[in-house]
């Protein structure tokens, strides 16, 4: 009890006694602990603001454990941050702070962060976009700037040249930290890349100055798990497809195409995050002639046999015959069919979707536009049939055969499965048909 405590109630705790045996065999009660007073007091006041917060200290005075403790305490996030940037500036304006790159679970976590703005250790607000660059709001952190003109409106802040300088400084410090890490600590930079890529790509899209500084330090992970720069990717594939970079959005769904690429000694990069669609469009705008194509956008020229001039007419007739046969078997007049001579005769059928159509569909999904792809001229999907495959050759030779419709449906469903999609109704039919075909083999 101290002189600062307020007593609410006093409780007398009785003395504790114990029965002991004397030498003559009789027993007596002895006091072993005297009675005492206990006090119920009001909870002592606790200072909400740390009088010497971590961001006020020089980075050399702070340990990794202090940075992590501060992160856990302020943001209630018990996953350790990947790394952090300590801002410490006295001229031409006073600004201190710590920005953390959090570790996120791509499948469940949102990319929304929290940047707390202080003025002389007095909390002002979270995420003031006039002061903090928009893309950095994906991070978690604290910024303390005593020089901020906080007695003006948000619109005035937005147009204030001084505030713009603060925003530019923060952007520069983040870019310097990231580019410096890539140059001097590439191993860790690559280790963090999958987690920090969404932040960097969002900044690349939203902030021109950040994009200028970070363009050479954006990494692309290839099918072997190796990290490459844009120049590395272009140089590596210069011989086979100059200025074109193939990419994968789902390694499981696009496994057939990946296997074809690997068998042909070709490479692709993995672009599986929702930010990648707008990011690659931005990259194409910044680099003339550069083109990103998803691995299933079309049959790459290096994967098919070169057709002699005298054989082109025959291949065209095969395409017409197969188109008519498959449309009839599937009951789909809008079905697009293309016949190719693929180097791998084991591949019977596959689905391609043009890059432009797929990007349009992805954009509609992103903005919940709810429009049907048929509004843009059908689904955009093309059924590619391999003229070198025995099943496709069987259909060509038996267009009116008893089992031909069954084989056509099976080839179409196999192509859709390898493309990662079958409607529940088609999946049910596919399973039943597969059982039927196996039964025919037994008979």
PDB file of N, CA, C and O in Angstrom, residues 228-258:
ATOM      1  N   UNK A 228      14.439 -14.663 -60.739  1.00  0.00           N
ATOM      2  CA  UNK A 228      15.066 -13.945 -61.842  1.00  0.00           C
ATOM      3  C   UNK A 228      14.547 -12.507 -61.908  1.00  0.00           C
ATOM      4  O   UNK A 228      13.412 -12.241 -61.512  1.00  0.00           O
ATOM      5  N   UNK A 229      15.361 -11.609 -62.441  1.00  0.00           N
ATOM      6  CA  UNK A 229      14.877 -10.260 -62.741  1.00  0.00           C
ATOM      7  C   UNK A 229      14.216 -10.296 -64.119  1.00  0.00           C
ATOM      8  O   UNK A 229      14.311 -11.301 -64.839  1.00  0.00           O
ATOM      9  N   UNK A 230      13.570  -9.195 -64.496  1.00  0.00           N
ATOM     10  CA  UNK A 230      12.931  -9.137 -65.815  1.00  0.00           C
ATOM     11  C   UNK A 230      13.960  -9.356 -66.922  1.00  0.00           C
ATOM     12  O   UNK A 230      13.724 -10.121 -67.869  1.00  0.00           O
ATOM     13  N   UNK A 231      15.110  -8.710 -66.796  1.00  0.00           N
ATOM     14  CA  UNK A 231      16.169  -8.877 -67.807  1.00  0.00           C
ATOM     15  C   UNK A 231      16.650 -10.327 -67.896  1.00  0.00           C
ATOM     16  O   UNK A 231      16.929 -10.838 -68.979  1.00  0.00           O
ATOM     17  N   UNK A 232      16.745 -10.989 -66.723  1.00  0.00           N
ATOM     18  CA  UNK A 232      17.140 -12.405 -66.700  1.00  0.00           C
ATOM     19  C   UNK A 232      16.135 -13.251 -67.492  1.00  0.00           C
ATOM     20  O   UNK A 232      16.511 -14.126 -68.274  1.00  0.00           O
ATOM     21  N   UNK A 233      14.837 -12.985 -67.256  1.00  0.00           N
ATOM     22  CA  UNK A 233      13.769 -13.748 -67.927  1.00  0.00           C
ATOM     23  C   UNK A 233      13.848 -13.569 -69.442  1.00  0.00           C
ATOM     24  O   UNK A 233      13.748 -14.540 -70.205  1.00  0.00           O
ATOM     25  N   UNK A 234      14.027 -12.330 -69.880  1.00  0.00           N
ATOM     26  CA  UNK A 234      14.069 -12.048 -71.312  1.00  0.00           C
ATOM     27  C   UNK A 234      15.307 -12.673 -71.968  1.00  0.00           C
ATOM     28  O   UNK A 234      15.227 -13.221 -73.068  1.00  0.00           O
ATOM     29  N   UNK A 235      16.428 -12.592 -71.260  1.00  0.00           N
ATOM     30  CA  UNK A 235      17.674 -13.136 -71.793  1.00  0.00           C
ATOM     31  C   UNK A 235      17.614 -14.659 -71.879  1.00  0.00           C
ATOM     32  O   UNK A 235      18.063 -15.265 -72.862  1.00  0.00           O
ATOM     33  N   UNK A 236      17.022 -15.274 -70.862  1.00  0.00           N
ATOM     34  CA  UNK A 236      16.952 -16.737 -70.785  1.00  0.00           C
ATOM     35  C   UNK A 236      16.115 -17.321 -71.920  1.00  0.00           C
ATOM     36  O   UNK A 236      16.380 -18.416 -72.409  1.00  0.00           O
ATOM     37  N   UNK A 237      15.073 -16.576 -72.328  1.00  0.00           N
ATOM     38  CA  UNK A 237      14.143 -17.102 -73.336  1.00  0.00           C
ATOM     39  C   UNK A 237      14.292 -16.435 -74.705  1.00  0.00           C
ATOM     40  O   UNK A 237      13.418 -16.582 -75.574  1.00  0.00           O
ATOM     41  N   UNK A 238      15.391 -15.708 -74.880  1.00  0.00           N
ATOM     42  CA  UNK A 238      15.600 -14.928 -76.103  1.00  0.00           C
ATOM     43  C   UNK A 238      15.571 -15.795 -77.364  1.00  0.00           C
ATOM     44  O   UNK A 238      15.014 -15.423 -78.389  1.00  0.00           O
ATOM     45  N   UNK A 239      16.161 -16.975 -77.269  1.00  0.00           N
ATOM     46  CA  UNK A 239      16.276 -17.851 -78.444  1.00  0.00           C
ATOM     47  C   UNK A 239      14.915 -18.384 -78.900  1.00  0.00           C
ATOM     48  O   UNK A 239      14.640 -18.453 -80.094  1.00  0.00           O
ATOM     49  N   UNK A 240      14.057 -18.752 -77.930  1.00  0.00           N
ATOM     50  CA  UNK A 240      12.812 -19.443 -78.278  1.00  0.00           C
ATOM     51  C   UNK A 240      11.615 -18.506 -78.458  1.00  0.00           C
ATOM     52  O   UNK A 240      10.754 -18.755 -79.290  1.00  0.00           O
ATOM     53  N   UNK A 241      11.511 -17.474 -77.639  1.00  0.00           N
ATOM     54  CA  UNK A 241      10.399 -16.523 -77.787  1.00  0.00           C
ATOM     55  C   UNK A 241      10.836 -15.145 -77.281  1.00  0.00           C
ATOM     56  O   UNK A 241      10.601 -14.778 -76.145  1.00  0.00           O
ATOM     57  N   UNK A 242      11.436 -14.397 -78.163  1.00  0.00           N
ATOM     58  CA  UNK A 242      11.987 -13.081 -77.816  1.00  0.00           C
ATOM     59  C   UNK A 242      10.881 -12.119 -77.381  1.00  0.00           C
ATOM     60  O   UNK A 242       9.821 -12.052 -78.001  1.00  0.00           O
ATOM     61  N   UNK A 243      11.159 -11.393 -76.297  1.00  0.00           N
ATOM     62  CA  UNK A 243      10.251 -10.366 -75.741  1.00  0.00           C
ATOM     63  C   UNK A 243       8.919 -10.934 -75.234  1.00  0.00           C
ATOM     64  O   UNK A 243       7.982 -10.185 -74.988  1.00  0.00           O
ATOM     65  N   UNK A 244       8.827 -12.248 -75.112  1.00  0.00           N
ATOM     66  CA  UNK A 244       7.612 -12.878 -74.585  1.00  0.00           C
ATOM     67  C   UNK A 244       7.965 -13.682 -73.343  1.00  0.00           C
ATOM     68  O   UNK A 244       8.917 -14.460 -73.356  1.00  0.00           O
ATOM     69  N   UNK A 245       7.172 -13.467 -72.284  1.00  0.00           N
ATOM     70  CA  UNK A 245       7.372 -14.227 -71.048  1.00  0.00           C
ATOM     71  C   UNK A 245       6.097 -15.016 -70.766  1.00  0.00           C
ATOM     72  O   UNK A 245       5.002 -14.434 -70.667  1.00  0.00           O
ATOM     73  N   UNK A 246       6.226 -16.326 -70.671  1.00  0.00           N
ATOM     74  CA  UNK A 246       5.077 -17.168 -70.330  1.00  0.00           C
ATOM     75  C   UNK A 246       4.974 -17.295 -68.811  1.00  0.00           C
ATOM     76  O   UNK A 246       5.983 -17.326 -68.112  1.00  0.00           O
ATOM     77  N   UNK A 247       3.735 -17.353 -68.326  1.00  0.00           N
ATOM     78  CA  UNK A 247       3.544 -17.447 -66.880  1.00  0.00           C
ATOM     79  C   UNK A 247       2.443 -18.438 -66.522  1.00  0.00           C
ATOM     80  O   UNK A 247       1.619 -18.819 -67.356  1.00  0.00           O
ATOM     81  N   UNK A 248       2.467 -18.852 -65.259  1.00  0.00           N
ATOM     82  CA  UNK A 248       1.531 -19.839 -64.716  1.00  0.00           C
ATOM     83  C   UNK A 248       0.805 -19.193 -63.539  1.00  0.00           C
ATOM     84  O   UNK A 248       1.427 -18.526 -62.715  1.00  0.00           O
ATOM     85  N   UNK A 249      -0.506 -19.366 -63.470  1.00  0.00           N
ATOM     86  CA  UNK A 249      -1.249 -18.831 -62.321  1.00  0.00           C
ATOM     87  C   UNK A 249      -1.630 -19.923 -61.321  1.00  0.00           C
ATOM     88  O   UNK A 249      -1.880 -19.637 -60.158  1.00  0.00           O
ATOM     89  N   UNK A 250      -1.681 -21.166 -61.797  1.00  0.00           N
ATOM     90  CA  UNK A 250      -2.036 -22.279 -60.918  1.00  0.00           C
ATOM     91  C   UNK A 250      -1.282 -23.521 -61.392  1.00  0.00           C
ATOM     92  O   UNK A 250      -1.593 -24.076 -62.451  1.00  0.00           O
ATOM     93  N   UNK A 251      -0.273 -23.933 -60.628  1.00  0.00           N
ATOM     94  CA  UNK A 251       0.597 -25.031 -61.053  1.00  0.00           C
ATOM     95  C   UNK A 251      -0.162 -26.357 -61.191  1.00  0.00           C
ATOM     96  O   UNK A 251       0.195 -27.202 -62.010  1.00  0.00           O
ATOM     97  N   UNK A 252      -1.204 -26.529 -60.399  1.00  0.00           N
ATOM     98  CA  UNK A 252      -1.978 -27.772 -60.453  1.00  0.00           C
ATOM     99  C   UNK A 252      -2.870 -27.789 -61.694  1.00  0.00           C
ATOM    100  O   UNK A 252      -2.878 -28.743 -62.462  1.00  0.00           O
ATOM    101  N   UNK A 253      -3.617 -26.706 -61.908  1.00  0.00           N
ATOM    102  CA  UNK A 253      -4.559 -26.651 -63.024  1.00  0.00           C
ATOM    103  C   UNK A 253      -3.843 -26.617 -64.375  1.00  0.00           C
ATOM    104  O   UNK A 253      -4.366 -27.098 -65.374  1.00  0.00           O
ATOM    105  N   UNK A 254      -2.659 -26.015 -64.404  1.00  0.00           N
ATOM    106  CA  UNK A 254      -1.945 -25.870 -65.679  1.00  0.00           C
ATOM    107  C   UNK A 254      -0.783 -26.867 -65.807  1.00  0.00           C
ATOM    108  O   UNK A 254       0.168 -26.644 -66.557  1.00  0.00           O
ATOM    109  N   UNK A 255      -0.897 -27.992 -65.077  1.00  0.00           N
ATOM    110  CA  UNK A 255       0.205 -28.963 -65.041  1.00  0.00           C
ATOM    111  C   UNK A 255       0.496 -29.581 -66.410  1.00  0.00           C
ATOM    112  O   UNK A 255       1.650 -29.861 -66.740  1.00  0.00           O
ATOM    113  N   UNK A 256      -0.546 -29.808 -67.227  1.00  0.00           N
ATOM    114  CA  UNK A 256      -0.320 -30.398 -68.553  1.00  0.00           C
ATOM    115  C   UNK A 256       0.570 -29.497 -69.405  1.00  0.00           C
ATOM    116  O   UNK A 256       1.505 -29.956 -70.069  1.00  0.00           O
ATOM    117  N   UNK A 257       0.289 -28.200 -69.349  1.00  0.00           N
ATOM    118  CA  UNK A 257       1.053 -27.235 -70.144  1.00  0.00           C
ATOM    119  C   UNK A 257       2.476 -27.104 -69.586  1.00  0.00           C
ATOM    120  O   UNK A 257       3.442 -26.981 -70.346  1.00  0.00           O
ATOM    121  N   UNK A 258       2.591 -27.150 -68.260  1.00  0.00           N
ATOM    122  CA  UNK A 258       3.916 -27.068 -67.618  1.00  0.00           C
ATOM    123  C   UNK A 258       4.784 -28.245 -68.062  1.00  0.00           C
ATOM    124  O   UNK A 258       5.952 -28.078 -68.413  1.00  0.00           O
TER     125      UNK A 258
END
